[in-house]
Structures are given as structure tokens and as C-alpha cells.
């Protein structure tokens, strides 16, 4: 089947998609957006997190046919139009929170979603929001630092009172 949808604001179409194919596979293998990672492909790790109509989802659990006519935003879509890093991406770099390429993309999308909903989350809120994004190899302190930094910058940019 052919699936057409919007990816990071651009119309895309994928042909010869079979019924069991995941959105993650379509993004990585058919659309040329490999930022979302296929770490577990079972909905356990969050590495494949993308926005679907503005809501973060595990793209490995979304059937490709479900995205027909809908809007997808991937980690690539967090960058600016000229390719400069977005606020959350830059904060992860500056806080030293960019770990491996598997967990980082999902953490970035989930953090972006968290701060869109609440620019000043508490540490408990951050831990809860990122609880579905697993890293198997290190601690989460740098990630916490990065989210706090992104929050502070976002509040500064948007004039949110402390
Ligand atoms: S690859 Fe989708 S949740 Fe792990
Ligand atoms: S899974 Fe990415 S650094 Fe651990």
C-alpha cells in the first residue's frame, strides 16, 4: 500500500508498505529519517519516540497505515529550518547529556514534549516524563541537568516568571 503523511512539515509518501510495517521502519528505511532509533522495537525503551499529531508515541508500536494523512515530527524536526540545533538539542549538548545515538533521540523528543506542556517541571515531573526512555549504560544525572538547562533557557526566552 501507499502511505502519505507529513514528516517534519513536509509531505512524504511511501510505496509498497506491507500491513505489518511500523512507522519507525517507514521513517528510517523509506523516508530517509533515521534519527528515531530501533533499539527494542517492543515499546520498552523510548528510543523511537516521535510526535504523532503533536503527541509523543513509540513509533515502533504504530502501524504505518495508521499515519495516513497525519502529522509526524521526528527528532530531526526539533532542529531549526537552517539545521541549527533546537533549544532542547543544544541544552543536551551543553550539559554533556548526549550519550549514545540510541537513547538520545527519544530523550530529546520526550523532553521537548515535557517542556511544551510545562516549561518549569519539577525534578519529579522530569523523572516521570522520561521514565519510558531507557538508557542501559549510565546514570541519568546529565540528562536531568540538560532538562533543567533547557527549562531555564525556555523560560528565559518565553519570559516565564520563576
Ligand atoms: S524501539 Fe520503540 S520503544 Fe524501543
Ligand atoms: S542507551 Fe544510550 S547511553 Fe545508554
Tab-separated table of C-alpha atoms and ligand atoms in Angstrom:
chain	number	residue	atom	x	y	z
A	1	UNK	CA	0.000	0.000	0.000
A	2	UNK	CA	0.980	3.626	-0.327
A	3	UNK	CA	1.110	5.729	2.828
A	4	UNK	CA	1.187	9.506	2.651
A	5	UNK	CA	1.686	11.766	5.617
A	6	UNK	CA	3.559	14.848	6.764
A	7	UNK	CA	7.025	14.423	8.263
A	8	UNK	CA	8.595	17.476	9.877
A	9	UNK	CA	6.268	19.711	7.908
A	10	UNK	CA	6.933	18.151	4.518
A	11	UNK	CA	4.629	15.818	2.613
A	12	UNK	CA	6.062	12.332	2.190
A	13	UNK	CA	4.828	9.142	0.633
A	14	UNK	CA	5.994	5.577	0.975
A	15	UNK	CA	5.115	2.878	-1.533
A	16	UNK	CA	4.947	-0.902	-1.169
A	17	UNK	CA	4.379	-0.682	2.567
A	18	UNK	CA	3.167	-4.008	3.931
A	19	UNK	CA	0.439	-4.120	6.515
A	20	UNK	CA	2.588	-5.075	9.459
A	21	UNK	CA	5.200	-2.421	8.896
A	22	UNK	CA	5.840	0.078	11.671
A	23	UNK	CA	6.027	3.840	11.395
A	24	UNK	CA	9.571	3.517	12.739
A	25	UNK	CA	10.579	1.305	9.824
A	26	UNK	CA	8.945	3.627	7.305
A	27	UNK	CA	10.724	6.651	8.748
A	28	UNK	CA	14.132	5.018	8.893
A	29	UNK	CA	14.117	2.847	5.795
A	30	UNK	CA	11.721	4.513	3.356
A	31	UNK	CA	11.593	8.205	4.173
A	32	UNK	CA	15.243	8.878	4.995
A	33	UNK	CA	14.730	9.985	8.587
A	34	UNK	CA	16.985	7.659	10.607
A	35	UNK	CA	17.070	9.796	13.767
A	36	UNK	CA	14.458	7.681	15.531
A	37	UNK	CA	16.190	4.527	16.697
A	38	UNK	CA	15.165	0.883	16.630
A	39	UNK	CA	16.611	-0.233	19.946
A	40	UNK	CA	13.983	-2.669	21.240
A	41	UNK	CA	11.124	-2.447	18.724
A	42	UNK	CA	8.799	-3.569	21.523
A	43	UNK	CA	7.658	-0.312	23.068
A	44	UNK	CA	10.003	-0.704	26.025
A	45	UNK	CA	12.848	1.779	25.556
A	46	UNK	CA	11.516	5.012	24.048
A	47	UNK	CA	14.353	5.287	21.504
A	48	UNK	CA	11.861	5.556	18.661
A	49	UNK	CA	9.748	8.357	20.159
A	50	UNK	CA	8.208	10.770	17.650
A	51	UNK	CA	5.319	13.183	17.737
A	52	UNK	CA	2.181	11.925	16.014
A	53	UNK	CA	-0.304	14.773	15.646
A	54	UNK	CA	1.554	16.526	18.449
A	55	UNK	CA	1.551	13.613	20.895
A	56	UNK	CA	4.744	11.648	21.661
A	57	UNK	CA	4.400	7.986	20.731
A	58	UNK	CA	6.656	4.981	20.307
A	59	UNK	CA	6.849	4.774	16.528
A	60	UNK	CA	7.766	1.072	16.714
A	61	UNK	CA	4.261	0.399	18.016
A	62	UNK	CA	2.432	2.472	15.382
A	63	UNK	CA	1.383	0.634	12.238
A	64	UNK	CA	2.400	2.547	9.132
A	65	UNK	CA	-1.170	2.602	7.860
A	66	UNK	CA	-2.266	4.480	10.976
A	67	UNK	CA	-0.342	7.583	9.952
A	68	UNK	CA	-2.126	8.075	6.663
A	69	UNK	CA	-2.866	11.786	6.352
A	70	UNK	CA	-1.414	12.620	9.763
A	71	UNK	CA	1.490	14.738	11.022
A	72	UNK	CA	4.708	13.214	12.267
A	73	UNK	CA	7.569	15.159	13.823
A	74	UNK	CA	10.814	13.381	14.494
A	75	UNK	CA	13.971	14.302	16.349
A	76	UNK	CA	15.246	15.815	13.093
A	77	UNK	CA	12.278	18.178	13.263
A	78	UNK	CA	13.465	19.633	16.573
A	79	UNK	CA	16.223	21.476	14.717
A	80	UNK	CA	15.701	24.879	13.149
A	81	UNK	CA	14.957	25.367	9.480
A	82	UNK	CA	18.601	26.053	8.710
A	83	UNK	CA	19.651	22.939	10.569
A	84	UNK	CA	20.796	24.714	13.709
A	85	UNK	CA	20.162	22.797	16.890
A	86	UNK	CA	16.892	23.429	18.662
A	87	UNK	CA	16.766	24.625	22.251
A	88	UNK	CA	16.445	21.155	23.755
A	89	UNK	CA	19.108	19.686	21.486
A	90	UNK	CA	21.561	22.465	22.377
A	91	UNK	CA	20.893	22.046	26.088
A	92	UNK	CA	21.733	18.329	25.870
A	93	UNK	CA	25.000	19.190	24.133
A	94	UNK	CA	25.889	21.920	26.611
A	95	UNK	CA	25.058	19.781	29.646
A	96	UNK	CA	27.094	16.849	28.361
A	97	UNK	CA	23.975	14.712	28.190
A	98	UNK	CA	24.412	13.403	24.654
A	99	UNK	CA	25.150	9.782	25.351
A	100	UNK	CA	24.670	7.156	22.706
A	101	UNK	CA	22.715	7.566	19.496
A	102	UNK	CA	20.119	5.070	20.624
A	103	UNK	CA	18.671	6.652	23.741
A	104	UNK	CA	19.332	10.325	22.945
A	105	UNK	CA	16.803	10.896	20.136
A	106	UNK	CA	13.896	9.635	22.210
A	107	UNK	CA	15.026	11.612	25.236
A	108	UNK	CA	15.131	14.763	23.119
A	109	UNK	CA	11.612	14.352	21.748
A	110	UNK	CA	10.187	13.465	25.149
A	111	UNK	CA	11.932	16.418	26.783
A	112	UNK	CA	10.618	18.733	24.075
A	113	UNK	CA	7.096	17.451	24.758
A	114	UNK	CA	7.505	17.839	28.506
A	115	UNK	CA	8.661	21.446	28.243
A	116	UNK	CA	5.932	22.293	25.752
A	117	UNK	CA	3.382	21.160	28.315
A	118	UNK	CA	5.202	22.561	31.354
A	119	UNK	CA	8.201	24.879	30.852
A	120	UNK	CA	9.157	24.586	34.530
A	121	UNK	CA	8.825	20.926	35.512
A	122	UNK	CA	9.968	19.724	38.919
A	123	UNK	CA	12.612	17.013	39.135
A	124	UNK	CA	9.834	14.549	39.911
A	125	UNK	CA	7.963	15.670	36.807
A	126	UNK	CA	11.111	15.249	34.702
A	127	UNK	CA	11.770	11.753	36.048
A	128	UNK	CA	8.184	10.760	35.433
A	129	UNK	CA	8.138	12.199	31.906
A	130	UNK	CA	11.357	10.396	30.977
A	131	UNK	CA	10.537	7.155	32.768
A	132	UNK	CA	9.732	5.452	29.467
A	133	UNK	CA	13.106	6.361	27.952
A	134	UNK	CA	15.709	3.843	28.993
A	135	UNK	CA	19.456	4.056	28.996
A	136	UNK	CA	21.129	0.790	29.769
A	137	UNK	CA	24.600	2.042	30.365
A	138	UNK	CA	24.890	5.115	32.517
A	139	UNK	CA	23.284	7.408	35.003
A	140	UNK	CA	20.622	9.963	34.347
A	141	UNK	CA	22.154	12.946	36.131
A	142	UNK	CA	23.470	14.647	32.999
A	143	UNK	CA	20.090	14.150	31.402
A	144	UNK	CA	18.433	15.796	34.408
A	145	UNK	CA	20.926	18.653	34.103
A	146	UNK	CA	20.095	19.022	30.424
A	147	UNK	CA	16.357	19.180	31.013
A	148	UNK	CA	16.827	21.731	33.794
A	149	UNK	CA	19.038	23.804	31.480
A	150	UNK	CA	16.550	23.591	28.624
A	151	UNK	CA	13.788	24.593	31.021
A	152	UNK	CA	15.720	27.635	32.253
A	153	UNK	CA	16.515	28.745	28.710
A	154	UNK	CA	12.965	28.210	27.516
A	155	UNK	CA	11.580	30.222	30.434
A	156	UNK	CA	14.083	32.961	29.707
A	157	UNK	CA	13.211	33.058	26.012
A	158	UNK	CA	9.486	32.941	26.637
A	159	UNK	CA	9.530	35.281	29.644
A	160	UNK	CA	8.056	32.722	32.034
A	161	UNK	CA	8.252	34.019	35.623
A	162	UNK	CA	10.309	31.950	38.063
B	1	LIG	S1	12.384	0.943	19.720
B	1	LIG	FE1	10.384	1.633	20.132
B	1	LIG	S2	10.238	1.622	22.290
B	1	LIG	FE2	12.182	0.735	21.887
B	2	LIG	S1	21.396	3.577	25.982
B	2	LIG	FE1	22.240	5.384	25.239
B	2	LIG	S2	23.886	5.886	26.561
B	2	LIG	FE2	22.873	4.176	27.423
